[in-house]
PDB file of C-alpha atoms in Angstrom:
ATOM      1  CA  MET H  16      84.443 -32.303  31.469  1.00 79.00           C
ATOM      2  CA  ALA H  17      82.662 -29.720  34.298  1.00 83.00           C
ATOM      3  CA  GLU H  18      81.279 -32.838  36.156  1.00 89.00           C
ATOM      4  CA  PHE H  19      84.928 -34.194  36.376  1.00 89.00           C
ATOM      5  CA  LEU H  20      86.043 -30.618  37.635  1.00 90.00           C
ATOM      6  CA  LEU H  21      83.833 -30.990  40.412  1.00 91.00           C
ATOM      7  CA  VAL H  22      84.537 -34.604  41.543  1.00 93.00           C
ATOM      8  CA  LEU H  23      88.119 -33.342  41.622  1.00 93.00           C
ATOM      9  CA  ILE H  24      87.936 -30.049  43.364  1.00 94.00           C
ATOM     10  CA  ALA H  25      85.612 -32.387  45.857  1.00 95.00           C
ATOM     11  CA  ALA H  26      88.556 -34.972  46.155  1.00 95.00           C
ATOM     12  CA  VAL H  27      90.873 -32.398  47.311  1.00 96.00           C
ATOM     13  CA  VAL H  28      88.758 -30.490  49.865  1.00 95.00           C
ATOM     14  CA  VAL H  29      87.835 -34.357  51.568  1.00 95.00           C
ATOM     15  CA  GLY H  30      91.569 -34.953  51.119  1.00 94.00           C
ATOM     16  CA  ALA H  31      92.700 -31.602  53.046  1.00 93.00           C
ATOM     17  CA  ILE H  32      90.218 -32.056  55.885  1.00 94.00           C
ATOM     18  CA  GLY H  33      91.057 -35.640  56.406  1.00 91.00           C
ATOM     19  CA  PHE H  34      94.727 -34.510  56.675  1.00 88.00           C
ATOM     20  CA  GLY H  35      94.009 -31.437  59.276  1.00 84.00           C
ATOM     21  CA  VAL H  36      92.071 -33.750  61.358  1.00 85.00           C
ATOM     22  CA  SER H  37      94.545 -36.968  61.569  1.00 83.00           C
ATOM     23  CA  LEU H  38      97.464 -33.930  62.496  1.00 77.00           C
ATOM     24  CA  LEU H  39      94.787 -32.928  65.091  1.00 79.00           C
ATOM     25  CA  ILE H  40      93.924 -36.431  66.624  1.00 82.00           C
ATOM     26  CA  THR H  41      97.731 -37.350  66.095  1.00 80.00           C
ATOM     27  CA  GLY H  42      99.399 -34.255  67.840  1.00 73.00           C
ATOM     28  CA  ASP H  43     102.326 -33.905  65.596  1.00 64.00           C
ATOM     29  CA  ASP H  44     101.611 -30.498  65.049  1.00 61.00           C
ATOM     30  CA  PRO H  45     104.197 -28.689  66.979  1.00 62.00           C
ATOM     31  CA  GLY H  46     102.623 -25.026  66.779  1.00 62.00           C
ATOM     32  CA  ILE H  47     104.017 -22.391  66.962  1.00 59.00           C
ATOM     33  CA  GLU H  48     107.415 -22.518  68.103  1.00 61.00           C
ATOM     34  CA  GLY H  49     109.687 -20.179  70.289  1.00 61.00           C
ATOM     35  CA  HIS H  50     112.091 -17.948  68.416  1.00 57.00           C
ATOM     36  CA  GLU H  51     115.703 -17.086  69.638  1.00 58.00           C
ATOM     37  CA  PRO H  52     116.004 -13.632  68.955  1.00 56.00           C
ATOM     38  CA  ASP H  53     119.125 -12.855  66.088  1.00 60.00           C
ATOM     39  CA  GLY H  54     121.165 -10.629  68.505  1.00 66.00           C
ATOM     40  CA  ARG H  55     121.830  -8.518  66.619  1.00 75.00           C
ATOM     41  CA  SER H  56     120.251  -5.371  68.546  1.00 78.00           C
ATOM     42  CA  VAL H  57     122.118  -2.062  68.446  1.00 81.00           C
ATOM     43  CA  PRO H  58     119.824  -0.189  71.281  1.00 81.00           C
ATOM     44  CA  LEU H  59     119.973   3.948  71.735  1.00 82.00           C
ATOM     45  CA  PRO H  60     123.570   5.593  73.843  1.00 80.00           C
ATOM     46  CA  SER H  61     122.803   6.367  77.194  1.00 79.00           C
ATOM     47  CA  SER H  62     125.395   7.880  77.919  1.00 81.00           C
ATOM     48  CA  ARG H  63     124.771  11.049  75.609  1.00 80.00           C
ATOM     49  CA  PRO H  64     121.936  13.267  74.308  1.00 80.00           C
ATOM     50  CA  LEU H  65     120.928  11.827  70.674  1.00 80.00           C
ATOM     51  CA  VAL H  66     122.012  12.500  67.689  1.00 82.00           C
ATOM     52  CA  GLU H  67     119.461  11.541  64.064  1.00 83.00           C
ATOM     53  CA  GLY H  68     122.213   9.170  63.365  1.00 85.00           C
ATOM     54  CA  ASP H  69     121.635   7.070  66.596  1.00 84.00           C
ATOM     55  CA  VAL H  70     117.577   6.342  65.209  1.00 83.00           C
ATOM     56  CA  ASN H  71     118.924   5.918  62.056  1.00 84.00           C
ATOM     57  CA  GLN H  72     121.264   2.867  63.472  1.00 84.00           C
ATOM     58  CA  ILE H  73     118.784   1.156  66.644  1.00 85.00           C
ATOM     59  CA  ARG H  74     118.107  -2.563  65.868  1.00 84.00           C
ATOM     60  CA  PHE H  75     116.003  -4.671  67.646  1.00 84.00           C
ATOM     61  CA  ASP H  76     115.669  -8.581  68.128  1.00 84.00           C
ATOM     62  CA  THR H  77     112.928 -10.045  65.956  1.00 80.00           C
ATOM     63  CA  VAL H  78     110.686 -12.470  67.354  1.00 79.00           C
ATOM     64  CA  VAL H  79     107.968 -14.919  65.833  1.00 78.00           C
ATOM     65  CA  ARG H  80     105.341 -11.650  65.922  1.00 79.00           C
ATOM     66  CA  GLY H  81     107.597  -8.620  65.205  1.00 81.00           C
ATOM     67  CA  TYR H  82     110.203  -6.991  67.764  1.00 83.00           C
ATOM     68  CA  ARG H  83     110.858  -7.657  70.940  1.00 84.00           C
ATOM     69  CA  MET H  84     108.218  -5.140  72.973  1.00 87.00           C
ATOM     70  CA  ALA H  85     110.389  -4.089  75.905  1.00 88.00           C
ATOM     71  CA  GLN H  86     113.672  -2.870  73.582  1.00 88.00           C
ATOM     72  CA  VAL H  87     110.993  -0.759  70.965  1.00 88.00           C
ATOM     73  CA  ASP H  88     110.024   0.319  75.032  1.00 91.00           C
ATOM     74  CA  THR H  89     112.976   1.195  76.262  1.00 89.00           C
ATOM     75  CA  ALA H  90     113.502   2.915  72.545  1.00 89.00           C
ATOM     76  CA  LEU H  91     110.969   5.181  72.902  1.00 89.00           C
ATOM     77  CA  ARG H  92     111.126   6.036  76.558  1.00 91.00           C
ATOM     78  CA  ARG H  93     114.597   6.936  75.902  1.00 89.00           C
ATOM     79  CA  ALA H  94     113.417   8.978  72.943  1.00 89.00           C
ATOM     80  CA  GLY H  95     111.034  10.863  74.554  1.00 89.00           C
ATOM     81  CA  TYR H  96     113.264  11.967  77.488  1.00 88.00           C
ATOM     82  CA  ASP H  97     115.962  13.465  74.829  1.00 88.00           C
ATOM     83  CA  ILE H  98     113.133  14.958  73.118  1.00 88.00           C
ATOM     84  CA  GLY H  99     111.805  16.692  76.129  1.00 88.00           C
ATOM     85  CA  TYR H 100     114.955  17.534  77.313  1.00 86.00           C
ATOM     86  CA  LYS H 101     115.954  19.078  74.309  1.00 87.00           C
ATOM     87  CA  GLU H 102     112.460  21.016  74.134  1.00 89.00           C
ATOM     88  CA  GLU H 103     112.968  22.507  77.809  1.00 87.00           C
ATOM     89  CA  LEU H 104     117.023  23.537  76.727  1.00 86.00           C
ATOM     90  CA  ILE H 105     115.614  25.335  73.310  1.00 89.00           C
ATOM     91  CA  GLN H 106     112.987  26.977  75.880  1.00 89.00           C
ATOM     92  CA  VAL H 107     115.737  28.408  78.143  1.00 88.00           C
ATOM     93  CA  LEU H 108     117.755  29.570  75.300  1.00 89.00           C
ATOM     94  CA  GLU H 109     115.187  31.585  73.997  1.00 90.00           C
ATOM     95  CA  ALA H 110     114.205  32.833  77.399  1.00 90.00           C
ATOM     96  CA  GLU H 111     118.170  34.075  77.639  1.00 90.00           C
ATOM     97  CA  ILE H 112     118.306  35.320  74.398  1.00 90.00           C
ATOM     98  CA  LYS H 113     114.647  37.409  75.287  1.00 90.00           C
ATOM     99  CA  ALA H 114     116.575  38.499  78.374  1.00 89.00           C
ATOM    100  CA  LEU H 115     119.969  39.845  76.344  1.00 90.00           C
ATOM    101  CA  ARG H 116     117.564  41.659  73.882  1.00 91.00           C
ATOM    102  CA  GLU H 117     115.902  43.044  76.297  1.00 89.00           C
ATOM    103  CA  GLY H 118     118.537  44.306  78.215  1.00 89.00           C
ATOM    104  CA  ARG H 119     118.375  42.509  81.068  1.00 89.00           C
ATOM    105  CA  GLN H 120     121.657  40.773  81.449  1.00 90.00           C
ATOM    106  CA  GLU H 121     121.354  39.911  85.227  1.00 90.00           C
ATOM    107  CA  ASP H 122     118.436  37.489  84.420  1.00 88.00           C
ATOM    108  CA  ALA H 123     120.622  36.472  81.132  1.00 89.00           C
ATOM    109  CA  ASP H 124     123.292  35.652  83.209  1.00 90.00           C
ATOM    110  CA  ALA H 125     121.600  33.512  85.526  1.00 89.00           C
ATOM    111  CA  LEU H 126     119.936  31.478  82.755  1.00 88.00           C
ATOM    112  CA  ARG H 127     123.402  31.010  81.610  1.00 88.00           C
ATOM    113  CA  ASP H 128     124.591  28.981  84.446  1.00 88.00           C
ATOM    114  CA  ALA H 129     121.614  27.374  85.130  1.00 84.00           C
ATOM    115  CA  ARG H 130     122.154  26.055  81.566  1.00 82.00           C
ATOM    116  CA  LEU H 131     125.322  25.069  81.924  1.00 85.00           C
ATOM    117  CA  ALA H 132     125.191  23.677  85.156  1.00 83.00           C
ATOM    118  CA  ALA H 133     122.185  21.041  84.031  1.00 78.00           C
ATOM    119  CA  ALA H 134     124.562  20.502  81.075  1.00 75.00           C
ATOM    120  CA  SER H 135     127.250  19.388  82.739  1.00 76.00           C
ATOM    121  CA  GLY H 136     125.390  18.278  85.601  1.00 67.00           C
ATOM    122  CA  ALA H 137     127.315  20.152  87.866  1.00 42.00           C
ATOM    123  CA  ALA H 138     126.211  21.914  91.105  1.00 41.00           C
ATOM    124  CA  ALA H 139     125.124  25.342  90.531  1.00 42.00           C
ATOM    125  CA  GLU H 140     127.936  26.746  92.910  1.00 44.00           C
ATOM    126  CA  THR H 141     130.203  24.998  89.913  1.00 39.00           C
ATOM    127  CA  ALA H 142     128.803  26.576  87.179  1.00 39.00           C
ATOM    128  CA  ALA H 143     128.949  30.481  89.421  1.00 48.00           C
ATOM    129  CA  GLU H 144     132.096  29.948  90.098  1.00 46.00           C
ATOM    130  CA  THR H 145     133.156  29.178  85.943  1.00 41.00           C
ATOM    131  CA  ALA H 146     130.523  32.136  84.944  1.00 48.00           C
ATOM    132  CA  ALA H 147     132.590  34.581  87.290  1.00 50.00           C
ATOM    133  CA  ASP H 148     135.819  33.734  85.573  1.00 48.00           C
ATOM    134  CA  THR H 149     134.482  34.311  81.918  1.00 46.00           C
ATOM    135  CA  PRO H 150     135.043  38.000  80.821  1.00 44.00           C
ATOM    136  CA  VAL H 151     131.591  39.732  79.996  1.00 45.00           C
ATOM    137  CA  ILE H 152     131.999  42.163  77.096  1.00 46.00           C
ATOM    138  CA  GLU H 153     129.323  45.039  76.949  1.00 47.00           C
ATOM    139  CA  LEU H 154     127.674  45.321  74.097  1.00 45.00           C
ATOM    140  CA  ASP H 155     125.778  48.279  72.703  1.00 49.00           C
ATOM    141  CA  ALA H 156     121.594  47.292  71.297  1.00 47.00           C
ATOM    142  CA  ALA H 157     122.682  47.381  67.158  1.00 48.00           C
ATOM    143  CA  ASP H 158     125.719  44.911  68.424  1.00 47.00           C
ATOM    144  CA  ARG H 159     123.929  42.868  70.939  1.00 46.00           C
ATOM    145  CA  SER H 160     121.195  41.457  68.112  1.00 47.00           C
ATOM    146  CA  ASP H 161     124.263  40.311  66.129  1.00 50.00           C
ATOM    147  CA  ALA H 162     126.047  38.721  68.228  1.00 46.00           C
ATOM    148  CA  VAL H 163     123.131  36.922  69.374  1.00 47.00           C
ATOM    149  CA  ALA H 164     122.678  36.120  66.173  1.00 47.00           C
ATOM    150  CA  ASP H 165     126.325  34.413  65.866  1.00 51.00           C
ATOM    151  CA  GLU H 166     125.774  32.932  68.916  1.00 50.00           C
ATOM    152  CA  LEU H 167     123.093  30.532  67.325  1.00 47.00           C
ATOM    153  CA  GLU H 168     125.531  29.799  64.086  1.00 51.00           C
ATOM    154  CA  GLN H 169     127.619  28.317  66.686  1.00 49.00           C
ATOM    155  CA  PRO H 170     126.500  25.757  69.145  1.00 50.00           C
ATOM    156  CA  SER H 171     128.294  26.016  72.983  1.00 47.00           C
ATOM    157  CA  PRO H 172     130.285  23.413  72.868  1.00 47.00           C
ATOM    158  CA  ALA H 173     129.249  22.559  77.243  1.00 48.00           C
ATOM    159  CA  VAL H 174     125.513  21.895  75.400  1.00 47.00           C
ATOM    160  CA  LYS H 175     125.642  19.169  73.019  1.00 42.00           C
TER     161      LYS H 175
END
């Protein structure tokens, strides 16, 4: 019985080697063919800041070895830019809050004007004119920290 199994295994191995050699000689093996993308890619939006749902909905075209590298690279660059933008915005907002808490109203106003100008894409003069029309409410030290906390809970409509 053991001799029969050894002969059978040897016959299968010799047959597989013969089949492989015949394919190489005749050239009938098409190899890896190009794969057409499925056309279902969903890129990140470029007209607004990213939100969590954008990253969840992103899709890439598939190819033989994974995803299209150009689409993935573009999405990663876009996400990196947006993360950097939001980190800078957080730093500006923190500096503005610190200036308000320390009673430096002029510095806080300058930071707010710069933030609004950057968020709207308008020139600094336009933001300064808009800020000049906005009424300024003076708060004492106790109310100032409560107002800042309330402002943090309610996002500004100008910044998205």
